[in-house]
């Protein structure tokens, strides 16, 4: 028996969401008294893969077939299941990021393994095998019991505080046996904003709503995000009128995020917006209206004009940063 | 073009969430149910737009008891050609996907379009599961779908952007915002829906998971209000008290 985790890299770095999933797999393996193994497909940097030892991975299986760089859900599923079978894995851990959402349900079917979609805690194994997840857009949690011997856990990003050690994992060349004919997806183009922190992986997020009045006022949000190493987000109406790009839109119809800190400026806090951000550990709300519903979901509130408050916050943060260095 | 659209009914987002039977069941009393938004607005409407252009049929399929036929009729009123109801309460995603697969496997659908997730269990599972059962390509978080020369051209979310991919038909697509705009059924659609075919089939699917209990999300403690003139204090609290910076 073992626990296996699917690892992805982006621009030669192992994705943060994958490192978190690897840590989750290692902790689950400890609970089950077994080891955690990783499967990496396509192009990866070997030194980066070795570093997975730091979060408790003993061995990385690597199929370096570059065809895997084209994200083909069917081929990748076959490869993950082939690796799982070869190491006799009972539990497969996959980060439920954009790619994981496409892969994990397929792996569940191929292994006939019960799946938890969006785990938010480690499994309880004292009676059966139960994993917690959020339901009803974060308004409640469900404890999902997996009834099958094989299990797929799709982990909600930013769920665990990982503990990092100093170990290296061994890397083993591995052939998943996936043939060229299994790849049917062709990537035509990629439109990507580079050089900024990706929203779903971000620990800190600064977000703006209609109360920001217009796209010309986003300077303070961008400056604060820049200073903090945070990602930027927005409410839906802001994306709908193209003040900000759609990939920044959070909420029921946008992204669901769980950063450590979510700063909301000029956002009313409608239930559909909260659905995407109520998993944030700490919420700061800046709003001129003391009655704005967002204050009820906030940890810290500032009742004031965001256009005035944000520049002050930027200054205060800069002062804090220079004092702590 | 033969398209299958699985549709789900969900509690309205503003519904009060509560549980009964020792926190093992969702309390449905006084809860308004709606068609799952991403199924109705994006999956169904895009499917209709495609057959309006290319010709063909859109079949909607729903798993649920007889009461949910009102949601199926709404989908027919919006424009679906015909409908199927799997006569069982949904227990887990695998069971629902398996039932849809059992119905669809010998009917040569060119496309299956689902919504990206239901707003109750937030799973994003059904589409991927059906795709694997059928052993065909799958793209989720899709905000654009066009059919060109017998292939699907799809825009999907990646971290920090979008990727445009081409996959062969048949395939499964899970649709989100951007795919289409909501359509309100008109009187003609509503009248026509009454006489459209609705087939009821039995459930053969099995569940691989079960929910052993629910819990409400913990209540936030009262929000600490700070003076707009003292952002140093906010930064100090975020650092020393909340420990997030
Ligand atoms: C089915 C459905 C799905 C939806 N999905 C989403 C979703 O995914 N994401 C989402 O965000 N919304 C979603 N919405 C829309 C949602 O209901 C709200 O309409 C939306 O979130 C409001 O955005 P807002 O807070 O930016 O704007 P508003 O509601 O207009 O609020 C602006 C806020 O800014 C404050 N303000 C004004 N001026 C200032 C100032 N100078 N300084 C500080 N504060 C100021 C105001 O007091 C107000 O609270 C959805 C709606 C529906 C029906």
Coordinates of C-alpha atoms and ligand atoms in Angstrom, one line a residue:
Chain A
X1 CA 0.0 0.0 0.0
X2 CA 1.0 3.6 -0.6
X3 CA -0.3 7.1 -1.1
X4 CA 0.4 8.8 -4.5
X5 CA 0.3 12.4 -5.4
X6 CA 0.1 14.0 -8.9
X7 CA 2.7 16.8 -9.4
X8 CA 2.6 19.6 -11.9
X9 CA 5.2 22.2 -12.8
X10 CA 4.8 25.7 -14.3
X11 CA 7.8 27.3 -16.0
X12 CA 10.1 24.7 -14.5
X13 CA 9.0 25.2 -10.9
X14 CA 6.8 22.7 -9.1
X15 CA 3.4 24.5 -8.6
X16 CA 2.7 25.6 -5.1
X17 CA -0.6 23.8 -5.2
X18 CA 1.3 20.6 -6.0
X19 CA 3.7 21.0 -3.1
X20 CA 0.7 21.5 -0.8
X21 CA -0.9 18.3 -2.2
X22 CA 2.4 16.5 -1.7
X23 CA 2.5 17.5 1.9
X24 CA -1.1 16.3 2.3
X25 CA -0.2 13.0 0.7
X26 CA 2.7 12.6 3.1
X27 CA 0.6 13.4 6.1
X28 CA -2.1 11.0 4.9
X29 CA 0.6 8.3 4.4
X30 CA 1.7 8.8 8.0
X31 CA -1.8 8.3 9.2
X32 CA -2.0 5.1 7.3
X33 CA 1.5 3.9 8.2
X34 CA 2.9 3.9 4.7
X35 CA 4.9 6.1 2.3
X36 CA 4.0 8.9 -0.1
X37 CA 5.2 8.7 -3.7
X38 CA 4.8 11.4 -6.4
X39 CA 4.1 11.0 -10.1
X40 CA 5.4 13.7 -12.4
X41 CA 4.6 13.8 -16.1
X42 CA 6.4 15.7 -18.9
X43 CA 8.9 18.5 -18.4
X44 CA 10.1 19.1 -14.9
X45 CA 13.3 20.4 -13.3
X46 CA 15.0 17.5 -11.4
X47 CA 16.2 19.6 -8.6
X48 CA 12.7 20.9 -8.0
X49 CA 11.3 17.3 -7.9
X50 CA 14.0 16.3 -5.4
X51 CA 12.9 19.1 -3.1
X52 CA 9.5 17.3 -2.7
X53 CA 11.4 15.4 -0.1
X54 CA 11.1 18.5 2.1
X55 CA 7.4 17.9 2.5
X56 CA 7.7 14.1 3.0
X57 CA 7.8 12.5 -0.4
X58 CA 10.1 9.5 -0.5
X59 CA 10.2 8.9 -4.2
X60 CA 9.2 10.7 -7.4
X61 CA 8.2 8.6 -10.5
X62 CA 8.9 10.7 -13.6
X63 CA 7.7 9.9 -17.1
X64 CA 9.5 12.6 -19.1
X65 CA 7.5 12.1 -22.3
X66 CA 7.1 15.8 -23.4
X67 CA 3.7 15.0 -25.0
X68 CA 2.4 15.3 -21.4
X69 CA 3.1 19.1 -21.6
X70 CA 0.0 19.4 -23.7
X71 CA -2.7 19.1 -21.0
X72 CA -4.7 16.0 -22.2
X73 CA -7.0 14.9 -19.5
X74 CA -7.5 11.4 -20.9
X75 CA -3.8 10.6 -21.4
X76 CA -2.8 12.1 -18.0
X77 CA -5.5 10.0 -16.3
X78 CA -4.1 6.9 -17.9
X79 CA -0.6 7.8 -16.7
X80 CA -1.6 8.5 -13.1
X81 CA -3.6 5.3 -12.9
X82 CA -0.7 3.3 -14.4
X83 CA 1.7 4.8 -11.7
X84 CA -0.8 4.2 -8.9
X85 CA -1.2 0.6 -9.9
X86 CA 2.6 0.1 -10.1
X87 CA 3.1 1.3 -6.5
X88 CA -0.1 -0.3 -5.3
X89 CA -1.5 3.1 -4.2
X90 CA -4.7 3.1 -2.2
X91 CA -5.0 6.8 -2.0
X92 CA -4.5 9.3 -4.9
X93 CA -4.1 13.0 -4.0
X94 CA -4.6 15.7 -6.6
X95 CA -4.7 19.4 -6.1
X96 CA -8.2 20.6 -7.0
X97 CA -6.7 23.5 -9.1
X98 CA -7.8 24.3 -12.6
X99 CA -6.1 21.1 -14.0
X100 CA -7.0 18.9 -11.0
X101 CA -10.7 19.6 -11.6
X102 CA -10.4 18.0 -15.0
X103 CA -8.2 15.0 -13.9
X104 CA -9.4 13.9 -10.5
X105 CA -13.0 12.8 -11.5
X106 CA -11.5 10.8 -14.4
X107 CA -9.0 9.0 -12.1
X108 CA -11.9 8.3 -9.7
X109 CA -13.8 6.4 -12.5
X110 CA -10.7 4.7 -13.9
X111 CA -9.8 3.2 -10.5
X112 CA -13.4 2.9 -9.3
X113 CA -12.3 4.9 -6.3
X114 CA -14.7 7.0 -4.3
X115 CA -13.7 10.7 -4.5
X116 CA -13.9 13.7 -2.3
X117 CA -14.0 16.8 -4.4
X118 CA -12.4 19.7 -2.6
X119 CA -11.1 18.3 0.6
X120 CA -10.4 20.9 3.3
X121 CA -8.8 18.7 6.0
X122 CA -6.8 15.5 6.4
X123 CA -8.8 12.3 6.5
X124 CA -10.1 10.8 9.7
X125 CA -9.3 7.1 9.7
X126 CA -10.5 6.0 13.1
X127 CA -13.9 4.8 11.9
X128 CA -14.0 4.3 8.1
X129 CA -12.2 6.9 5.9
X130 CA -13.8 10.3 6.1
X131 CA -12.7 13.6 4.5
X132 CA -14.2 17.0 5.1
X133 CA -15.2 19.4 2.3
X134 CA -17.1 22.6 1.9
X135 CA -20.6 22.5 0.6
X136 CA -23.3 25.1 -0.2
X137 CA -20.7 27.6 -1.4
X138 CA -18.9 27.6 2.0
X139 CA -22.0 28.0 4.2
X140 CA -21.5 24.4 5.5
X141 CA -19.1 21.5 5.6
X142 CA -19.8 17.8 4.9
X143 CA -17.9 14.8 6.2
X144 CA -17.7 12.5 3.2
X145 CA -17.1 8.9 3.8
X146 CA -15.3 7.0 1.0
X147 CA -16.7 3.5 0.8
X148 CA -14.2 1.9 -1.7
X149 CA -10.8 0.5 -1.0
X150 CA -9.2 2.9 -3.5
X151 CA -9.7 6.6 -2.8
X152 CA -9.2 9.9 -4.7
X153 CA -8.8 13.0 -2.6
X154 CA -8.9 16.3 -4.6
X155 CA -7.5 18.9 -2.3
X156 CA -8.8 22.5 -2.2
X157 CA -5.8 24.8 -2.7
X158 CA -4.6 26.8 0.4
X159 CA -6.0 24.4 2.9
X160 CA -3.0 23.3 4.9
X161 CA -0.2 25.0 6.7
X162 CA 2.7 22.9 5.5
X163 CA 5.7 21.9 7.6
X164 CA 8.9 21.9 5.6
X165 CA 11.9 19.7 6.5
X166 CA 15.2 19.0 4.7
X167 CA 15.1 15.8 2.8
X168 CA 15.6 14.9 -0.8
X169 CA 13.4 12.5 -2.6
X170 CA 14.8 10.1 -5.1
X171 CA 13.7 10.4 -8.7
X172 CA 13.0 7.3 -10.7
X173 CA 12.5 7.2 -14.5
X174 CA 9.1 5.6 -15.1
X175 CA 7.2 4.7 -18.2
X176 CA 3.5 5.1 -17.8
X177 CA 3.0 3.2 -21.1
X178 CA 0.7 5.9 -22.5
X179 CA 0.9 5.8 -26.3
X180 CA 1.0 8.7 -28.8
X181 CA -2.5 7.8 -29.9
X182 CA -3.8 8.6 -26.4
X183 CA -3.0 12.3 -26.9
X184 CA -5.9 14.0 -28.7
X185 CA -5.8 17.5 -27.3
X186 CA -4.0 20.2 -29.3
X187 CA -3.2 23.5 -27.6
X188 CA -3.8 26.3 -30.1
X189 CA -2.8 29.3 -27.9
X190 CA -2.3 30.5 -24.4
X191 CA -3.2 33.9 -23.1
X192 CA -1.5 34.4 -19.8
X193 CA -0.6 37.3 -17.6
X194 CA 2.9 36.7 -16.4
X195 CA 4.9 38.3 -13.7
X196 CA 2.0 38.6 -11.3
X197 CA 0.9 36.2 -8.5
X198 CA -1.7 33.7 -9.7
X199 CA -5.0 34.3 -7.9
X200 CA -5.8 30.7 -7.0
X201 CA -2.4 30.1 -5.5
X202 CA -2.1 33.5 -3.7
X203 CA -1.8 33.7 0.1
X204 CA -2.6 37.4 0.0
X205 CA -5.3 39.0 -2.2
X206 CA -6.3 42.6 -2.7
X207 CA -9.7 43.0 -4.4
X208 CA -11.8 45.8 -5.6
X209 CA -15.5 46.3 -6.3
X210 CA -17.8 48.8 -7.9
X211 CA -17.0 51.2 -5.0
X212 CA -13.6 51.8 -6.7
X213 CA -15.6 54.0 -9.1
X214 CA -13.5 53.2 -12.2
X215 CA -10.5 51.3 -13.7
X216 CA -8.4 54.5 -13.4
X217 CA -8.5 54.1 -9.6
X218 CA -6.9 50.6 -9.5
X219 CA -3.4 52.0 -9.1
X220 CA -3.6 51.8 -5.3
X221 CA -4.9 48.2 -5.4
X222 CA -2.1 47.2 -7.7
X223 CA 0.5 49.1 -5.7
X224 CA -0.6 47.5 -2.5
X225 CA -0.7 44.0 -4.1
X226 CA 2.8 44.6 -5.5
X227 CA 4.2 45.7 -2.2
X228 CA 2.7 42.7 -0.4
X229 CA 3.4 40.1 -3.1
X230 CA -0.4 39.7 -3.3
X231 CA -2.7 38.8 -6.2
X232 CA -5.4 41.1 -7.4
X233 CA -9.1 40.2 -7.6
X234 CA -12.4 41.9 -8.3
X235 CA -16.2 41.5 -8.0
X236 CA -18.3 40.4 -10.8
X237 CA -19.8 43.7 -12.0
X238 CA -16.3 45.1 -12.2
X239 CA -15.3 42.3 -14.6
X240 CA -18.6 42.5 -16.5
X241 CA -17.9 46.2 -17.4
X242 CA -14.3 45.3 -18.2
X243 CA -12.7 47.5 -15.6
X244 CA -10.7 44.4 -14.8
X245 CA -10.1 41.1 -16.7
X246 CA -12.4 38.2 -16.1
X247 CA -9.7 35.9 -14.7
X248 CA -9.8 38.2 -11.6
X249 CA -13.5 37.7 -10.9
X250 CA -14.1 35.8 -7.7
X251 CA -17.4 34.5 -6.3
X252 CA -20.1 32.0 -7.1
X253 CA -19.7 32.4 -10.9
X254 CA -15.9 33.2 -10.7
X255 CA -13.0 31.7 -8.8
X256 CA -13.2 30.3 -5.3
X257 CA -10.2 31.3 -3.3
X258 CA -8.9 30.6 0.2
X259 CA -6.1 33.1 0.8
X260 CA -4.7 33.9 4.3
X261 CA -5.7 37.5 3.8
X262 CA -8.4 39.0 1.6
X263 CA -8.7 42.8 1.5
X264 CA -11.9 43.9 -0.1
X265 CA -12.2 47.6 -1.1
X266 CA -15.5 48.9 -2.3
X267 CA -17.2 45.5 -2.4
X268 CA -20.7 45.2 -0.8
X269 CA -20.3 41.5 0.1
X270 CA -23.3 40.0 -1.7
X271 CA -23.8 36.4 -0.9
X272 CA -22.7 35.4 -4.4
X273 CA -19.4 37.2 -3.9
X274 CA -18.9 35.8 -0.4
X275 CA -19.4 32.3 -1.8
X276 CA -16.0 32.6 -3.5
X277 CA -14.0 34.2 -0.6
X278 CA -15.6 33.1 2.6
X279 CA -12.8 30.4 3.0
X280 CA -10.3 33.2 3.5
X281 CA -8.6 33.1 6.9
X282 CA -8.7 36.8 7.5
X283 CA -10.9 39.3 5.8
X284 CA -10.4 43.1 5.8
X285 CA -13.3 45.2 4.4
X286 CA -13.0 48.9 3.4
X287 CA -16.4 50.4 2.7
X288 CA -18.1 53.8 3.0
X289 CA -21.4 52.1 4.0
X290 CA -21.3 50.8 7.6
X291 CA -24.4 48.7 6.7
X292 CA -22.5 46.9 3.9
X293 CA -23.1 43.1 4.5
X294 CA -19.4 42.4 4.0
X295 CA -18.7 43.8 7.5
X296 CA -20.5 40.8 8.9
X297 CA -18.1 38.4 7.3
X298 CA -15.0 40.5 8.0
X299 CA -12.4 40.3 10.8
X300 CA -11.2 43.9 10.4
X301 CA -13.3 46.7 9.0
X302 CA -12.5 50.2 7.9
X303 CA -15.6 52.5 7.4
X304 CA -14.2 54.9 4.9
X305 CA -13.5 55.9 1.3
X306 CA -11.4 53.2 -0.3
X307 CA -9.8 55.8 -2.7
X308 CA -8.5 57.6 0.4
X309 CA -7.8 54.7 2.7
X310 CA -5.9 52.5 0.2
X311 CA -3.1 54.9 -0.4
X312 CA -2.7 55.3 3.4
X313 CA -2.6 51.5 3.7
X314 CA 0.1 51.4 1.1
X315 CA 2.2 53.9 3.0
X316 CA 1.6 52.0 6.3
X317 CA 2.5 48.7 4.7
X318 CA 5.7 50.2 3.2
X319 CA 6.7 51.6 6.6
X320 CA 6.1 48.1 8.2
X321 CA 8.1 46.4 5.5
X322 CA 11.1 48.7 5.8
X323 CA 11.0 48.4 9.6
X324 CA 11.0 44.6 9.5
X325 CA 14.0 44.3 7.2
Chain B
X1 CA -25.2 17.4 -33.9
X2 CA -26.6 15.4 -31.0
X3 CA -26.0 17.1 -27.7
X4 CA -26.7 15.8 -24.2
X5 CA -27.0 18.3 -21.3
X6 CA -27.2 16.9 -17.8
X7 CA -29.1 19.3 -15.5
X8 CA -29.4 19.5 -11.8
X9 CA -31.7 21.3 -9.3
X10 CA -30.1 23.1 -6.4
X11 CA -31.1 25.3 -3.5
X12 CA -31.2 29.0 -4.4
X13 CA -27.9 30.7 -3.3
X14 CA -29.8 32.8 -0.8
X15 CA -31.5 29.8 0.8
X16 CA -31.0 29.3 4.5
X17 CA -28.8 26.2 5.1
X18 CA -29.9 23.9 7.9
X19 CA -29.7 20.1 8.6
X20 CA -32.0 17.5 10.2
X21 CA -31.8 13.9 11.4
X22 CA -28.7 14.5 13.6
X23 CA -27.0 16.7 11.0
X24 CA -27.1 13.9 8.3
X25 CA -29.7 15.5 6.0
X26 CA -30.1 18.8 4.3
X27 CA -33.4 20.4 5.5
X28 CA -35.4 21.1 2.4
X29 CA -38.4 22.7 4.2
X30 CA -39.0 26.3 2.9
X31 CA -36.0 26.0 0.6
X32 CA -36.6 27.3 -3.0
X33 CA -34.9 25.1 -5.6
X34 CA -33.7 26.4 -8.9
X35 CA -32.1 24.9 -12.0
X36 CA -28.4 24.9 -11.3
X37 CA -27.2 28.2 -12.8
X38 CA -24.2 27.0 -14.8
X39 CA -26.3 24.2 -16.3
X40 CA -29.1 26.5 -17.3
X41 CA -27.3 29.6 -18.4
X42 CA -24.2 28.2 -19.9
X43 CA -24.4 24.5 -20.8
X44 CA -28.0 24.5 -22.0
X45 CA -28.0 27.8 -23.8
X46 CA -24.7 27.1 -25.6
X47 CA -26.0 23.7 -26.7
X48 CA -29.1 25.4 -28.1
X49 CA -26.9 27.9 -30.0
X50 CA -24.8 25.2 -31.5
X51 CA -27.8 23.2 -32.8
X52 CA -29.4 26.4 -34.1
X53 CA -26.4 26.9 -36.2
X54 CA -25.4 23.3 -37.1
X55 CA -28.8 21.5 -36.8
X56 CA -29.5 18.7 -34.4
X57 CA -31.1 18.0 -31.1
X58 CA -30.5 18.9 -27.4
X59 CA -31.5 16.3 -24.9
X60 CA -31.6 17.2 -21.2
X61 CA -31.1 14.5 -18.6
X62 CA -31.9 14.9 -14.9
X63 CA -31.6 12.5 -12.0
X64 CA -34.3 13.1 -9.4
X65 CA -37.8 12.2 -8.1
X66 CA -41.0 13.1 -10.0
X67 CA -41.3 16.5 -8.2
X68 CA -38.3 17.7 -10.2
X69 CA -40.1 17.5 -13.5
X70 CA -40.9 21.2 -13.2
X71 CA -37.2 21.9 -13.7
X72 CA -37.0 19.6 -16.7
X73 CA -40.0 21.4 -18.2
X74 CA -38.2 24.7 -17.7
X75 CA -35.3 23.4 -19.7
X76 CA -37.7 22.2 -22.4
X77 CA -39.3 25.7 -22.3
X78 CA -35.9 27.3 -22.8
X79 CA -35.6 25.1 -25.9
X80 CA -34.3 21.6 -25.3
X81 CA -35.7 19.0 -27.8
X82 CA -36.6 16.3 -25.4
X83 CA -35.8 15.1 -21.9
X84 CA -34.9 12.1 -19.8
X85 CA -35.4 11.7 -16.0
X86 CA -33.5 9.1 -14.1
X87 CA -36.0 8.0 -11.4
X88 CA -33.9 8.2 -8.2
X89 CA -32.6 10.7 -5.7
X90 CA -29.0 11.5 -6.4
X91 CA -26.6 10.0 -3.8
X92 CA -23.1 10.8 -5.1
X93 CA -21.5 12.1 -8.2
X94 CA -20.4 8.7 -9.3
X95 CA -23.9 7.3 -9.1
X96 CA -25.3 10.2 -11.2
X97 CA -22.5 10.0 -13.8
X98 CA -22.9 6.3 -14.1
X99 CA -26.7 6.6 -14.7
X100 CA -26.1 9.3 -17.3
X101 CA -23.5 7.1 -19.0
X102 CA -25.8 4.0 -19.0
X103 CA -28.4 6.1 -20.8
X104 CA -26.0 7.8 -23.2
X105 CA -23.6 5.0 -24.1
X106 CA -25.4 3.6 -27.1
X107 CA -27.0 6.8 -28.4
X108 CA -24.0 8.3 -30.2
X109 CA -24.1 11.8 -28.7
X110 CA -21.5 14.1 -30.4
X111 CA -21.2 16.4 -27.3
X112 CA -22.1 16.3 -23.6
X113 CA -22.2 19.8 -22.1
X114 CA -22.5 20.1 -18.3
X115 CA -22.2 23.1 -16.0
X116 CA -18.9 23.6 -14.3
X117 CA -20.3 22.7 -10.8
X118 CA -23.5 22.6 -8.9
X119 CA -23.8 25.3 -6.3
X120 CA -24.8 22.9 -3.5
X121 CA -22.1 20.2 -3.4
X122 CA -19.6 22.3 -5.5
X123 CA -18.1 19.1 -7.0
X124 CA -17.1 19.7 -10.6
X125 CA -17.2 15.9 -11.0
X126 CA -20.0 14.8 -13.2
X127 CA -18.5 15.9 -16.6
X128 CA -15.1 14.3 -16.0
X129 CA -16.7 11.1 -14.7
X130 CA -18.9 10.8 -17.8
X131 CA -15.9 11.5 -20.0
X132 CA -13.8 8.7 -18.4
X133 CA -16.7 6.2 -18.5
X134 CA -17.1 7.0 -22.3
X135 CA -13.3 7.2 -22.7
X136 CA -13.5 10.5 -24.6
X137 CA -11.8 13.9 -24.2
X138 CA -12.9 16.4 -21.6
X139 CA -12.3 20.1 -20.9
X140 CA -13.6 21.8 -17.8
X141 CA -13.9 25.5 -16.7
X142 CA -14.7 26.2 -20.3
X143 CA -15.7 29.7 -21.2
X144 CA -16.0 29.4 -24.9
X145 CA -16.9 26.5 -27.2
X146 CA -17.1 26.4 -31.0
X147 CA -17.5 23.5 -33.4
X148 CA -15.2 23.7 -36.4
X149 CA -14.6 21.0 -39.0
X150 CA -15.9 18.3 -36.6
X151 CA -13.7 19.4 -33.7
X152 CA -14.4 21.3 -30.6
X153 CA -12.4 24.5 -30.0
X154 CA -12.6 25.3 -26.3
X155 CA -11.2 28.1 -24.1
X156 CA -10.4 26.9 -20.6
X157 CA -9.1 28.5 -17.5
X158 CA -5.5 28.0 -16.4
X159 CA -3.6 29.8 -13.6
X160 CA -3.6 33.4 -14.5
X161 CA -5.2 33.1 -17.9
X162 CA -6.8 31.0 -20.6
X163 CA -5.7 28.3 -23.0
X164 CA -7.4 27.6 -26.3
X165 CA -7.5 23.8 -27.1
X166 CA -8.8 21.7 -29.9
X167 CA -10.3 18.3 -29.2
X168 CA -12.0 15.7 -31.4
X169 CA -15.7 14.9 -31.0
X170 CA -17.3 13.2 -29.3
X171 CA -16.2 14.9 -26.1
X172 CA -17.5 16.3 -22.8
X173 CA -17.3 20.0 -21.9
X174 CA -18.0 21.6 -18.5
X175 CA -19.2 25.2 -19.1
X176 CA -18.9 28.3 -17.0
X177 CA -19.4 32.0 -17.4
X178 CA -18.6 33.5 -20.8
X179 CA -20.0 30.5 -22.6
X180 CA -23.5 32.0 -23.2
X181 CA -26.1 34.4 -21.8
X182 CA -29.1 33.3 -19.9
X183 CA -32.3 32.9 -21.9
X184 CA -35.7 33.5 -20.4
X185 CA -38.4 31.0 -21.6
X186 CA -41.2 32.7 -23.6
X187 CA -44.9 31.8 -23.7
X188 CA -44.5 29.7 -26.8
X189 CA -41.6 27.8 -25.3
X190 CA -43.6 27.2 -22.1
X191 CA -46.6 25.9 -24.0
X192 CA -44.5 23.8 -26.3
X193 CA -42.6 22.3 -23.3
X194 CA -45.8 20.6 -22.1
X195 CA -46.0 18.2 -25.1
X196 CA -42.3 17.5 -25.6
X197 CA -41.1 14.0 -24.8
X198 CA -39.9 13.2 -21.3
X199 CA -38.7 9.6 -20.9
X200 CA -38.3 8.1 -17.4
X201 CA -35.6 5.5 -16.9
X202 CA -34.6 3.5 -13.9
X203 CA -31.4 4.0 -11.9
X204 CA -28.7 1.4 -12.1
X205 CA -25.8 3.5 -10.7
X206 CA -24.1 2.8 -7.4
X207 CA -22.5 5.3 -5.0
X208 CA -18.9 5.2 -3.9
X209 CA -19.2 7.7 -1.1
X210 CA -21.7 8.8 1.5
X211 CA -22.1 12.0 3.6
X212 CA -21.8 10.9 7.2
X213 CA -22.6 14.3 8.6
X214 CA -22.9 18.0 7.9
X215 CA -21.8 21.0 10.0
X216 CA -22.5 24.7 9.6
X217 CA -19.5 26.9 8.9
X218 CA -18.3 28.5 12.1
X219 CA -19.7 32.0 12.7
X220 CA -17.2 34.8 12.4
X221 CA -16.5 36.7 15.6
X222 CA -17.5 40.4 15.5
X223 CA -15.6 42.5 13.1
X224 CA -13.0 44.8 14.6
X225 CA -13.5 48.4 13.4
X226 CA -10.5 50.6 12.8
X227 CA -10.2 54.3 12.1
X228 CA -9.6 55.1 8.4
X229 CA -6.9 57.5 9.6
X230 CA -4.9 54.8 11.3
X231 CA -3.7 52.2 8.8
X232 CA -0.6 51.6 10.8
X233 CA -2.8 50.0 13.4
X234 CA -4.4 47.8 10.7
X235 CA -1.0 46.7 9.5
X236 CA 0.1 46.0 13.1
X237 CA -3.0 43.9 13.8
X238 CA -2.5 41.9 10.6
X239 CA 1.1 41.2 11.6
X240 CA 0.8 40.7 15.4
X241 CA -2.7 39.5 16.0
X242 CA -3.9 37.8 12.7
X243 CA -0.3 36.8 11.8
X244 CA -1.0 36.9 8.1
X245 CA 1.7 39.3 7.0
Ligands
LIG1 C1 -26.6 34.1 -9.7 C2 -25.6 35.2 -9.4 C3 -24.3 35.0 -9.4 C4 -23.4 36.0 -9.0 N1 -22.1 35.7 -9.0 C5 -21.2 36.7 -8.5 C6 -19.8 36.4 -8.4 O1 -19.3 35.3 -8.7 N2 -19.0 37.3 -7.9 C7 -19.5 38.6 -7.5 O2 -18.7 39.4 -7.0 N3 -20.8 38.9 -7.7 C8 -21.7 37.9 -8.2 N4 -23.0 38.3 -8.3 C9 -23.4 39.7 -8.1 C10 -23.6 40.0 -6.7 O3 -24.9 39.7 -6.3 C11 -23.4 41.5 -6.5 O4 -24.2 42.2 -7.3 C12 -21.9 41.9 -6.7 O5 -21.0 41.1 -6.0 C13 -21.8 43.4 -6.3 O6 -20.5 43.8 -6.6 P1 -19.8 45.1 -5.8 O7 -19.8 44.7 -4.4 O8 -18.5 45.3 -6.5 O9 -20.8 46.3 -6.2 P2 -21.9 47.0 -5.4 O10 -23.0 46.0 -4.9 O11 -22.4 48.1 -6.2 O12 -21.2 47.5 -4.1 C14 -20.3 48.5 -4.0 C15 -19.9 48.7 -2.6 O13 -18.9 49.7 -2.6 C16 -19.2 50.6 -1.5 N5 -18.6 51.9 -1.9 C17 -19.0 52.8 -2.8 N6 -18.1 53.8 -2.9 C18 -17.1 53.5 -2.1 C19 -15.8 54.1 -1.8 N7 -15.5 55.3 -2.3 N8 -15.0 53.5 -0.9 C20 -15.4 52.3 -0.3 N9 -16.5 51.7 -0.5 C21 -17.4 52.3 -1.4 C22 -20.7 50.7 -1.4 O14 -21.1 51.1 -0.1 C23 -21.0 49.2 -1.7 O15 -21.1 48.4 -0.5 C24 -23.9 37.3 -8.7 C25 -25.2 37.5 -8.8 C26 -26.1 36.5 -9.1 C27 -27.6 36.8 -9.1

